[in-house]
CSV table of N, CA and C in Angstrom, one decimal:
chain,number,residue,atom,x,y,z
A,1,PRO,N,18.1,16.9,4.0
A,1,PRO,CA,18.4,17.1,5.4
A,1,PRO,C,17.1,16.6,6.2
A,2,ARG,N,17.5,16.0,7.3
A,2,ARG,CA,16.4,15.6,8.2
A,2,ARG,C,15.8,16.7,9.0
A,3,PRO,N,14.5,16.6,9.3
A,3,PRO,CA,13.9,17.7,10.1
A,3,PRO,C,14.4,17.5,11.6
A,4,PRO,N,14.5,18.6,12.3
A,4,PRO,CA,14.9,18.5,13.7
A,4,PRO,C,14.0,17.7,14.5
A,5,PRO,N,14.4,17.0,15.5
A,5,PRO,CA,13.5,16.2,16.4
A,5,PRO,C,12.6,17.1,17.1
A,6,LEU,N,11.4,16.6,17.5
A,6,LEU,CA,10.4,17.4,18.2
A,6,LEU,C,10.9,17.7,19.6
A,7,THR,N,11.1,18.9,19.9
A,7,THR,CA,11.5,19.3,21.2
A,7,THR,C,10.5,20.2,21.9
A,8,ASN,N,9.5,20.6,21.2
A,8,ASN,CA,8.5,21.5,21.7
A,8,ASN,C,7.6,20.7,22.6
A,9,THR,N,7.7,20.7,23.9
A,9,THR,CA,7.0,19.9,24.9
A,9,THR,C,5.5,20.3,24.8
A,10,ARG,N,5.2,21.5,24.6
A,10,ARG,CA,3.8,21.9,24.5
A,10,ARG,C,3.1,21.2,23.3
A,11,HIS,N,3.8,21.1,22.2
A,11,HIS,CA,3.2,20.4,21.0
A,11,HIS,C,3.0,18.9,21.3
A,12,ILE,N,4.0,18.3,22.0
A,12,ILE,CA,4.0,16.9,22.3
A,12,ILE,C,2.8,16.6,23.3
A,13,LYS,N,2.7,17.5,24.3
A,13,LYS,CA,1.6,17.3,25.2
A,13,LYS,C,0.2,17.5,24.5
A,14,SER,N,0.1,18.3,23.5
A,14,SER,CA,-1.1,18.5,22.8
A,14,SER,C,-1.5,17.3,22.0
A,15,ILE,N,-0.5,16.7,21.4
A,15,ILE,CA,-0.7,15.4,20.6
A,15,ILE,C,-1.1,14.3,21.6
A,16,THR,N,-0.4,14.2,22.7
A,16,THR,CA,-0.7,13.2,23.7
A,16,THR,C,-2.2,13.4,24.2
A,17,THR,N,-2.6,14.6,24.5
A,17,THR,CA,-3.9,14.8,25.0
A,17,THR,C,-4.9,14.5,23.9
A,18,THR,N,-4.7,14.8,22.7
A,18,THR,CA,-5.6,14.5,21.6
A,18,THR,C,-5.7,12.9,21.5
A,19,MET,N,-4.6,12.2,21.6
A,19,MET,CA,-4.7,10.8,21.5
A,19,MET,C,-5.5,10.2,22.6
A,20,LYS,N,-5.3,10.7,23.8
A,20,LYS,CA,-6.0,10.2,25.0
A,20,LYS,C,-7.5,10.4,24.8
A,21,LEU,N,-7.9,11.6,24.3
A,21,LEU,CA,-9.3,11.9,24.1
A,21,LEU,C,-9.9,10.9,23.0
A,22,ALA,N,-9.2,10.7,22.0
A,22,ALA,CA,-9.6,9.7,21.0
A,22,ALA,C,-9.8,8.3,21.5
A,23,ILE,N,-8.9,7.9,22.3
A,23,ILE,CA,-9.0,6.6,23.0
A,23,ILE,C,-10.2,6.5,23.9
A,24,LEU,N,-10.3,7.6,24.7
A,24,LEU,CA,-11.4,7.6,25.7
A,24,LEU,C,-12.8,7.6,25.0
A,25,SER,N,-12.9,8.4,23.9
A,25,SER,CA,-14.2,8.4,23.2
A,25,SER,C,-14.5,7.0,22.5
A,26,THR,N,-13.4,6.4,22.1
A,26,THR,CA,-13.6,5.0,21.5
A,26,THR,C,-14.1,4.0,22.5
A,27,LEU,N,-13.4,4.1,23.7
A,27,LEU,CA,-13.8,3.2,24.8
A,27,LEU,C,-15.3,3.4,25.2
A,28,PHE,N,-15.6,4.7,25.3
A,28,PHE,CA,-17.0,5.1,25.6
A,28,PHE,C,-18.0,4.5,24.6
A,29,THR,N,-17.7,4.6,23.3
A,29,THR,CA,-18.5,4.2,22.3
A,29,THR,C,-18.7,2.6,22.3
A,30,VAL,N,-17.6,1.9,22.6
A,30,VAL,CA,-17.7,0.5,22.7
A,30,VAL,C,-18.5,0.1,23.9
A,31,ALA,N,-18.2,0.7,25.0
A,31,ALA,CA,-19.0,0.4,26.2
A,31,ALA,C,-20.5,0.7,26.0
A,32,ALA,N,-20.8,1.7,25.4
A,32,ALA,CA,-22.2,2.1,25.2
A,32,ALA,C,-22.9,1.0,24.3
A,33,ALA,N,-22.2,0.5,23.4
A,33,ALA,CA,-22.7,-0.5,22.5
A,33,ALA,C,-23.0,-1.8,23.1
A,34,PHE,N,-22.3,-2.2,24.2
A,34,PHE,CA,-22.5,-3.4,24.9
A,34,PHE,C,-23.4,-3.3,26.2
A,35,THR,N,-23.9,-2.2,26.5
A,35,THR,CA,-24.8,-2.1,27.7
A,35,THR,C,-26.2,-2.6,27.4
A,36,SER,N,-26.7,-3.3,28.3
A,36,SER,CA,-28.1,-3.8,28.0
A,36,SER,C,-29.1,-2.7,28.4
A,37,PRO,N,-30.2,-2.6,27.6
A,37,PRO,CA,-31.2,-1.6,27.9
A,37,PRO,C,-31.9,-1.9,29.2
A,38,ALA,N,-32.0,-0.9,30.0
A,38,ALA,CA,-32.6,-1.0,31.3
A,38,ALA,C,-34.1,-0.9,31.1
A,39,ALA,N,-34.8,-1.2,32.2
A,39,ALA,CA,-36.3,-1.2,32.1
A,39,ALA,C,-36.7,0.3,31.7
A,40,PRO,N,-37.7,0.4,30.9
A,40,PRO,CA,-38.1,1.7,30.5
A,40,PRO,C,-38.5,2.6,31.7
A,41,LYS,N,-38.0,3.8,31.7
A,41,LYS,CA,-38.4,4.7,32.8
A,41,LYS,C,-38.6,6.1,32.2
A,42,THR,N,-39.2,6.9,32.8
A,42,THR,CA,-39.4,8.2,32.3
A,42,THR,C,-38.2,9.0,32.5
A,43,SER,N,-37.9,9.8,31.5
A,43,SER,CA,-36.6,10.6,31.6
A,43,SER,C,-37.0,12.0,31.5
A,44,THR,N,-36.2,12.8,32.1
A,44,THR,CA,-36.4,14.3,32.1
A,44,THR,C,-35.7,14.8,30.8
A,45,ALA,N,-36.0,16.0,30.5
A,45,ALA,CA,-35.4,16.7,29.4
A,45,ALA,C,-33.9,16.8,29.5
A,46,LEU,N,-33.5,17.0,30.8
A,46,LEU,CA,-32.0,17.1,31.1
A,46,LEU,C,-31.3,15.8,30.8
A,47,GLU,N,-31.9,14.7,31.1
A,47,GLU,CA,-31.3,13.4,30.9
A,47,GLU,C,-31.2,13.1,29.4
A,48,ALA,N,-32.3,13.5,28.7
A,48,ALA,CA,-32.3,13.3,27.2
A,48,ALA,C,-31.3,14.2,26.5
A,49,ASN,N,-31.1,15.4,27.0
A,49,ASN,CA,-30.1,16.3,26.4
A,49,ASN,C,-28.7,15.7,26.6
A,50,ARG,N,-28.5,15.2,27.9
A,50,ARG,CA,-27.2,14.7,28.2
A,50,ARG,C,-26.9,13.5,27.4
A,51,ARG,N,-27.9,12.6,27.2
A,51,ARG,CA,-27.7,11.4,26.4
A,51,ARG,C,-27.4,11.8,24.9
A,52,ASP,N,-28.1,12.7,24.4
A,52,ASP,CA,-27.9,13.2,23.0
A,52,ASP,C,-26.5,13.8,22.9
A,53,ALA,N,-26.1,14.6,23.9
A,53,ALA,CA,-24.7,15.2,23.8
A,53,ALA,C,-23.6,14.1,23.9
A,54,LEU,N,-23.8,13.1,24.7
A,54,LEU,CA,-22.8,12.1,24.8
A,54,LEU,C,-22.7,11.2,23.6
A,55,ALA,N,-23.9,11.0,23.0
A,55,ALA,CA,-23.9,10.2,21.7
A,55,ALA,C,-23.2,11.0,20.6
A,56,GLN,N,-23.4,12.3,20.6
A,56,GLN,CA,-22.8,13.1,19.5
A,56,GLN,C,-21.2,13.2,19.8
A,57,ILE,N,-20.8,13.3,21.0
A,57,ILE,CA,-19.4,13.3,21.3
A,57,ILE,C,-18.8,12.0,20.9
A,58,ALA,N,-19.5,10.9,21.2
A,58,ALA,CA,-18.9,9.5,20.9
A,58,ALA,C,-18.9,9.4,19.4
A,59,ALA,N,-19.8,9.9,18.6
A,59,ALA,CA,-19.8,9.8,17.2
A,59,ALA,C,-18.7,10.6,16.6
A,60,VAL,N,-18.4,11.8,17.1
A,60,VAL,CA,-17.3,12.6,16.6
A,60,VAL,C,-16.0,11.9,17.0
A,61,GLY,N,-15.9,11.3,18.1
A,61,GLY,CA,-14.6,10.6,18.5
A,61,GLY,C,-14.4,9.4,17.7
A,62,ALA,N,-15.5,8.7,17.4
A,62,ALA,CA,-15.3,7.5,16.5
A,62,ALA,C,-14.9,7.8,15.1
A,63,ALA,N,-15.2,9.0,14.6
A,63,ALA,CA,-14.9,9.4,13.3
A,63,ALA,C,-13.4,9.6,13.2
A,64,PHE,N,-12.7,9.9,14.3
A,64,PHE,CA,-11.2,10.1,14.2
A,64,PHE,C,-10.4,8.8,14.4
A,65,VAL,N,-11.1,7.7,14.7
A,65,VAL,CA,-10.4,6.5,14.9
A,65,VAL,C,-10.0,5.9,13.5
A,66,PRO,N,-8.8,5.6,13.3
A,66,PRO,CA,-8.4,5.1,11.9
A,66,PRO,C,-9.0,3.7,11.7
A,67,LEU,N,-9.4,3.4,10.5
A,67,LEU,CA,-9.9,2.1,10.1
A,67,LEU,C,-8.7,1.2,9.7
A,68,SER,N,-8.9,-0.1,9.9
A,68,SER,CA,-7.8,-0.9,9.5
A,68,SER,C,-7.6,-1.0,8.0
A,69,ALA,N,-6.4,-1.1,7.5
A,69,ALA,CA,-6.2,-1.2,6.1
A,69,ALA,C,-6.6,-2.6,5.6
A,70,ASN,N,-7.0,-2.6,4.4
A,70,ASN,CA,-7.4,-3.9,3.7
A,70,ASN,C,-6.2,-4.4,2.9
A,71,ALA,N,-5.0,-4.5,3.4
A,71,ALA,CA,-3.9,-4.9,2.7
A,71,ALA,C,-3.7,-6.4,2.6
A,72,VAL,N,-3.3,-6.9,1.5
A,72,VAL,CA,-3.0,-8.3,1.4
A,72,VAL,C,-1.6,-8.5,1.9
A,73,ARG,N,-1.5,-9.2,3.0
A,73,ARG,CA,-0.2,-9.4,3.6
A,73,ARG,C,0.5,-10.7,3.2
A,74,ASP,N,-0.3,-11.7,2.8
A,74,ASP,CA,0.2,-13.0,2.5
A,74,ASP,C,0.2,-13.3,1.0
A,75,ASN,N,0.9,-12.5,0.2
A,75,ASN,CA,0.9,-12.6,-1.2
A,75,ASN,C,2.1,-13.4,-1.6
A,76,ASP,N,1.9,-14.6,-2.1
A,76,ASP,CA,3.1,-15.5,-2.5
A,76,ASP,C,3.9,-14.9,-3.6
A,77,ALA,N,3.4,-14.1,-4.4
A,77,ALA,CA,4.1,-13.5,-5.5
A,77,ALA,C,5.1,-12.4,-5.2
A,78,VAL,N,5.1,-12.0,-3.9
A,78,VAL,CA,6.0,-10.9,-3.5
A,78,VAL,C,7.5,-11.2,-3.8
A,79,LYS,N,7.8,-12.5,-3.7
A,79,LYS,CA,9.2,-12.9,-3.9
A,79,LYS,C,9.7,-12.7,-5.3
A,80,TYR,N,8.7,-12.4,-6.2
A,80,TYR,CA,9.0,-12.2,-7.7
A,80,TYR,C,9.0,-10.7,-8.0
A,81,LEU,N,9.0,-9.9,-7.1
A,81,LEU,CA,8.9,-8.4,-7.4
A,81,LEU,C,10.3,-7.8,-7.4
A,82,GLY,N,11.3,-8.6,-7.3
A,82,GLY,CA,12.7,-8.0,-7.4
A,82,GLY,C,13.6,-8.4,-6.3
A,83,GLY,N,13.1,-9.1,-5.3
A,83,GLY,CA,14.0,-9.5,-4.2
A,83,GLY,C,14.8,-10.7,-4.4
A,84,GLY,N,14.4,-11.5,-5.5
A,84,GLY,CA,15.1,-12.7,-5.7
A,84,GLY,C,15.6,-12.8,-7.2
A,85,ALA,N,16.0,-13.9,-7.6
A,85,ALA,CA,16.5,-14.1,-8.9
A,85,ALA,C,15.4,-14.1,-10.0
A,86,VAL,N,14.2,-14.6,-9.7
A,86,VAL,CA,13.1,-14.7,-10.6
A,86,VAL,C,12.3,-13.4,-10.5
A,87,VAL,N,11.9,-12.9,-11.7
A,87,VAL,CA,11.1,-11.6,-11.8
A,87,VAL,C,9.8,-11.9,-12.5
A,88,ASP,N,8.7,-11.3,-11.9
A,88,ASP,CA,7.4,-11.4,-12.4
A,88,ASP,C,7.2,-10.4,-13.5
A,89,LEU,N,6.9,-10.8,-14.7
A,89,LEU,CA,6.8,-9.8,-15.8
A,89,LEU,C,5.5,-8.9,-15.6
A,90,ASN,N,4.5,-9.4,-14.9
A,90,ASN,CA,3.3,-8.6,-14.8
A,90,ASN,C,3.2,-7.7,-13.6
A,91,ASN,N,4.0,-7.9,-12.6
A,91,ASN,CA,3.9,-7.1,-11.4
A,91,ASN,C,5.2,-6.3,-11.0
A,92,ALA,N,6.3,-6.7,-11.5
A,92,ALA,CA,7.6,-6.2,-11.1
A,92,ALA,C,7.8,-4.7,-11.6
A,93,ASN,N,8.5,-3.9,-10.8
A,93,ASN,CA,8.8,-2.5,-11.1
A,93,ASN,C,9.9,-2.5,-12.2
A,94,VAL,N,9.8,-1.5,-13.0
A,94,VAL,CA,10.8,-1.3,-14.1
A,94,VAL,C,12.2,-1.3,-13.6
A,95,ARG,N,12.5,-0.8,-12.3
A,95,ARG,CA,13.8,-0.7,-11.8
A,95,ARG,C,14.4,-2.1,-11.5
A,96,VAL,N,13.6,-3.1,-11.3
A,96,VAL,CA,14.1,-4.5,-11.0
A,96,VAL,C,15.0,-4.9,-12.2
A,97,TYR,N,14.7,-4.5,-13.4
A,97,TYR,CA,15.5,-4.9,-14.5
A,97,TYR,C,16.9,-4.3,-14.5
A,98,LEU,N,17.2,-3.4,-13.6
A,98,LEU,CA,18.6,-2.9,-13.5
A,98,LEU,C,19.6,-4.1,-13.1
A,99,LYS,N,19.1,-5.1,-12.5
A,99,LYS,CA,19.9,-6.2,-12.1
A,99,LYS,C,20.3,-7.1,-13.3
A,100,MET,N,19.7,-6.8,-14.5
A,100,MET,CA,19.9,-7.6,-15.7
A,100,MET,C,20.5,-6.7,-16.8
A,101,PRO,N,21.8,-6.7,-16.9
A,101,PRO,CA,22.4,-5.7,-17.9
A,101,PRO,C,21.9,-5.9,-19.3
A,102,GLY,N,21.6,-4.7,-19.9
A,102,GLY,CA,21.1,-4.7,-21.2
A,102,GLY,C,19.5,-4.5,-21.3
A,103,LEU,N,18.9,-4.7,-20.2
A,103,LEU,CA,17.4,-4.6,-20.2
A,103,LEU,C,16.9,-3.2,-19.8
A,104,TYR,N,17.6,-2.6,-18.9
A,104,TYR,CA,17.2,-1.3,-18.4
A,104,TYR,C,17.9,-0.1,-19.2
A,105,PRO,N,17.2,0.9,-19.6
A,105,PRO,CA,15.8,1.2,-19.4
A,105,PRO,C,14.9,0.9,-20.6
A,106,THR,N,15.4,0.8,-21.8
A,106,THR,CA,14.6,0.6,-23.0
A,106,THR,C,13.8,-0.6,-23.0
A,107,ILE,N,14.4,-1.8,-22.9
A,107,ILE,CA,13.6,-3.0,-23.0
A,107,ILE,C,12.7,-3.2,-21.8
A,108,ALA,N,13.2,-2.8,-20.6
A,108,ALA,CA,12.4,-2.9,-19.4
A,108,ALA,C,11.2,-2.0,-19.5
A,109,GLY,N,11.3,-0.8,-20.1
A,109,GLY,CA,10.2,0.0,-20.3
A,109,GLY,C,9.1,-0.6,-21.2
A,110,LYS,N,9.6,-1.3,-22.2
A,110,LYS,CA,8.7,-1.9,-23.2
A,110,LYS,C,8.0,-3.1,-22.5
A,111,ILE,N,8.7,-3.9,-21.7
A,111,ILE,CA,8.2,-5.0,-21.0
A,111,ILE,C,7.1,-4.5,-20.0
A,112,VAL,N,7.3,-3.5,-19.2
A,112,VAL,CA,6.4,-3.0,-18.3
A,112,VAL,C,5.2,-2.4,-18.9
A,113,SER,N,5.4,-1.7,-20.0
A,113,SER,CA,4.3,-1.0,-20.7
A,113,SER,C,3.4,-1.9,-21.5
A,114,ASN,N,3.8,-3.0,-21.9
A,114,ASN,CA,3.0,-3.9,-22.8
A,114,ASN,C,2.4,-5.1,-22.1
A,115,GLY,N,2.4,-5.2,-20.8
A,115,GLY,CA,1.7,-6.3,-20.1
A,115,GLY,C,0.3,-6.1,-20.1
A,116,PRO,N,-0.5,-7.0,-19.5
A,116,PRO,CA,-0.1,-8.2,-18.8
A,116,PRO,C,0.2,-9.3,-19.8
A,117,TYR,N,0.9,-10.3,-19.4
A,117,TYR,CA,1.3,-11.4,-20.2
A,117,TYR,C,0.7,-12.7,-19.7
A,118,ALA,N,0.2,-13.5,-20.5
A,118,ALA,CA,-0.4,-14.8,-20.1
A,118,ALA,C,0.7,-15.8,-19.8
A,119,ASN,N,1.9,-15.7,-20.5
A,119,ASN,CA,3.0,-16.6,-20.3
A,119,ASN,C,4.3,-15.8,-20.6
A,120,VAL,N,5.4,-16.4,-20.3
A,120,VAL,CA,6.7,-15.7,-20.5
A,120,VAL,C,6.9,-15.5,-22.0
A,121,GLY,N,6.5,-16.4,-22.9
A,121,GLY,CA,6.7,-16.3,-24.3
A,121,GLY,C,6.0,-15.1,-24.9
A,122,ASP,N,4.9,-14.6,-24.3
A,122,ASP,CA,4.2,-13.4,-24.8
A,122,ASP,C,5.1,-12.2,-24.8
A,123,VAL,N,6.2,-12.2,-24.1
A,123,VAL,CA,7.0,-11.0,-24.0
A,123,VAL,C,7.7,-10.7,-25.4
A,124,TYR,N,7.8,-11.8,-26.2
A,124,TYR,CA,8.4,-11.6,-27.6
A,124,TYR,C,7.4,-11.0,-28.6
A,125,LYS,N,6.2,-10.9,-28.2
A,125,LYS,CA,5.2,-10.3,-29.1
A,125,LYS,C,5.0,-8.8,-28.9
A,126,ILE,N,5.9,-8.2,-28.1
A,126,ILE,CA,5.8,-6.7,-27.9
A,126,ILE,C,6.0,-6.0,-29.2
A,127,PRO,N,5.1,-5.1,-29.6
A,127,PRO,CA,5.2,-4.4,-30.9
A,127,PRO,C,6.5,-3.5,-30.9
A,128,GLY,N,7.2,-3.6,-32.0
A,128,GLY,CA,8.4,-2.8,-32.1
A,128,GLY,C,9.7,-3.3,-31.5
A,129,LEU,N,9.6,-4.6,-31.0
A,129,LEU,CA,10.8,-5.2,-30.4
A,129,LEU,C,11.7,-5.7,-31.4
A,130,SER,N,12.9,-5.2,-31.4
A,130,SER,CA,13.9,-5.5,-32.4
A,130,SER,C,14.5,-6.9,-32.2
A,131,SER,N,15.1,-7.5,-33.1
A,131,SER,CA,15.7,-8.9,-33.0
A,131,SER,C,16.8,-8.8,-31.9
A,132,LYS,N,17.6,-7.7,-31.9
A,132,LYS,CA,18.6,-7.5,-30.9
A,132,LYS,C,18.0,-7.5,-29.5
A,133,GLU,N,16.9,-6.8,-29.3
A,133,GLU,CA,16.2,-6.7,-28.0
A,133,GLU,C,15.7,-8.1,-27.6
A,134,GLN,N,15.2,-8.9,-28.6
A,134,GLN,CA,14.7,-10.2,-28.3
A,134,GLN,C,15.8,-11.1,-27.9
A,135,GLU,N,17.0,-10.9,-28.4
A,135,GLU,CA,18.2,-11.7,-28.0
A,135,GLU,C,18.5,-11.4,-26.5
A,136,VAL,N,18.5,-10.2,-26.1
A,136,VAL,CA,18.7,-9.8,-24.7
A,136,VAL,C,17.7,-10.4,-23.8
A,137,ILE,N,16.4,-10.4,-24.2
A,137,ILE,CA,15.4,-11.0,-23.4
A,137,ILE,C,15.6,-12.5,-23.3
A,138,LYS,N,16.0,-13.1,-24.4
A,138,LYS,CA,16.2,-14.6,-24.4
A,138,LYS,C,17.3,-14.9,-23.4
A,139,LYS,N,18.3,-14.1,-23.3
A,139,LYS,CA,19.4,-14.3,-22.3
A,139,LYS,C,18.9,-14.5,-20.9
A,140,TYR,N,17.8,-13.7,-20.5
A,140,TYR,CA,17.3,-13.8,-19.2
A,140,TYR,C,15.9,-14.5,-19.0
A,141,GLU,N,15.5,-15.1,-20.1
A,141,GLU,CA,14.2,-15.8,-20.1
A,141,GLU,C,14.0,-16.7,-18.9
A,142,SER,N,15.0,-17.4,-18.5
A,142,SER,CA,14.9,-18.4,-17.4
A,142,SER,C,14.6,-17.7,-16.1
A,143,ARG,N,14.9,-16.4,-16.0
A,143,ARG,CA,14.7,-15.7,-14.8
A,143,ARG,C,13.3,-15.0,-14.7
A,144,PHE,N,12.5,-15.2,-15.7
A,144,PHE,CA,11.1,-14.6,-15.8
A,144,PHE,C,10.1,-15.6,-15.4
A,145,THR,N,9.0,-15.0,-14.8
A,145,THR,CA,7.8,-15.8,-14.5
A,145,THR,C,6.6,-14.9,-14.7
A,146,VAL,N,5.4,-15.5,-14.7
A,146,VAL,CA,4.2,-14.7,-14.9
A,146,VAL,C,3.2,-15.1,-13.9
A,147,THR,N,2.7,-14.1,-13.1
A,147,THR,CA,1.6,-14.3,-12.2
A,147,THR,C,0.5,-13.4,-12.5
A,148,THR,N,-0.6,-13.6,-11.8
A,148,THR,CA,-1.8,-12.7,-12.1
A,148,THR,C,-1.5,-11.3,-11.7
A,149,PRO,N,-1.8,-10.4,-12.6
A,149,PRO,CA,-1.5,-9.0,-12.3
A,149,PRO,C,-2.3,-8.5,-11.1
A,150,GLN,N,-1.6,-7.8,-10.2
A,150,GLN,CA,-2.2,-7.3,-8.9
A,150,GLN,C,-2.4,-5.8,-9.0
A,151,ALA,N,-3.6,-5.4,-8.7
A,151,ALA,CA,-3.8,-3.9,-8.8
A,151,ALA,C,-2.9,-3.1,-7.9
A,152,ASP,N,-2.5,-3.7,-6.8
A,152,ASP,CA,-1.7,-3.0,-5.8
A,152,ASP,C,-0.3,-2.6,-6.4
A,153,TYR,N,0.1,-3.3,-7.4
A,153,TYR,CA,1.5,-3.1,-8.0
A,153,TYR,C,1.4,-2.3,-9.3
A,154,VAL,N,0.3,-2.1,-9.9
A,154,VAL,CA,0.2,-1.5,-11.2
A,154,VAL,C,0.8,-0.1,-11.1
A,155,ILE,N,0.4,0.7,-10.1
A,155,ILE,CA,0.9,2.1,-10.0
A,155,ILE,C,2.4,2.1,-9.8
A,156,ASP,N,3.0,1.1,-9.2
A,156,ASP,CA,4.4,1.1,-8.9
A,156,ASP,C,5.3,0.5,-10.1
A,157,LYS,N,4.6,-0.1,-11.1
A,157,LYS,CA,5.4,-0.7,-12.2
A,157,LYS,C,6.3,0.3,-12.9
A,158,PHE,N,5.8,1.5,-13.0
A,158,PHE,CA,6.6,2.5,-13.8
A,158,PHE,C,7.4,3.4,-12.9
A,159,ASN,N,6.9,3.7,-11.7
A,159,ASN,CA,7.6,4.7,-10.8
A,159,ASN,C,7.3,4.3,-9.4
A,160,ASN,N,8.3,3.8,-8.7
A,160,ASN,CA,8.1,3.4,-7.3
A,160,ASN,C,8.5,4.5,-6.3
A,161,GLY,N,8.9,5.6,-6.9
A,161,GLY,CA,9.2,6.8,-6.0
A,161,GLY,C,10.6,6.8,-5.5
A,162,LEU,N,11.5,5.9,-6.0
A,162,LEU,CA,12.9,5.8,-5.6
A,162,LEU,C,13.7,6.6,-6.6
A,163,TYR,N,14.5,7.5,-6.1
A,163,TYR,CA,15.3,8.3,-7.0
A,163,TYR,C,16.7,8.4,-6.5
A,164,ARG,N,17.7,8.5,-7.4
A,164,ARG,CA,19.1,8.5,-7.0
A,164,ARG,C,19.4,9.9,-6.6
C-alpha cells in the first residue's frame, strides 16, 4: 500500500524552511569565497566574533549541501543489460535470462556466478556445465556479447531488488 500524501502543512513548512536556510547558507558561502580582501584595518573583538560565527554557520550549512554523484551516464554497454536482444555476459542481471527459455534460473545462475568472461566462448568453460546445458547456451550464443565488467553492475548481477 502507498503511504498517504503529505497533508501536514506544519511539516511541509518545516521542510521548506530548512531548504531555504540551506540555500541561503550556500549562497553566503559562495559569496564569501569571491569577495576581495579589503585593505587591512583594525578590528574589534566584536567584529572578530561575528566573523567567526558567520564562518561557522556557513561551514555547517555547506555540510548539508549534497555533493554531485559521480555516476557514469554515457555508458555504451547499457543497451546490453537486458533492454535489447543482445545480452552482456559480464554485466547483465540474472533476471535478463528470463527472456531466453531454458536458461533461467539454473544456467543463468551459473553464467552470472562464473564470470567475467574474455569472450563468449568462455561461457562453455563453466565448471559443472552439462552437455544439455551447453546445448541450451549454444541456442542463444548469437544473442551474447562480452564487455568490460563494470563495478556499478556487479552488485546487481545476482539481485536487482525486483520481486514478484
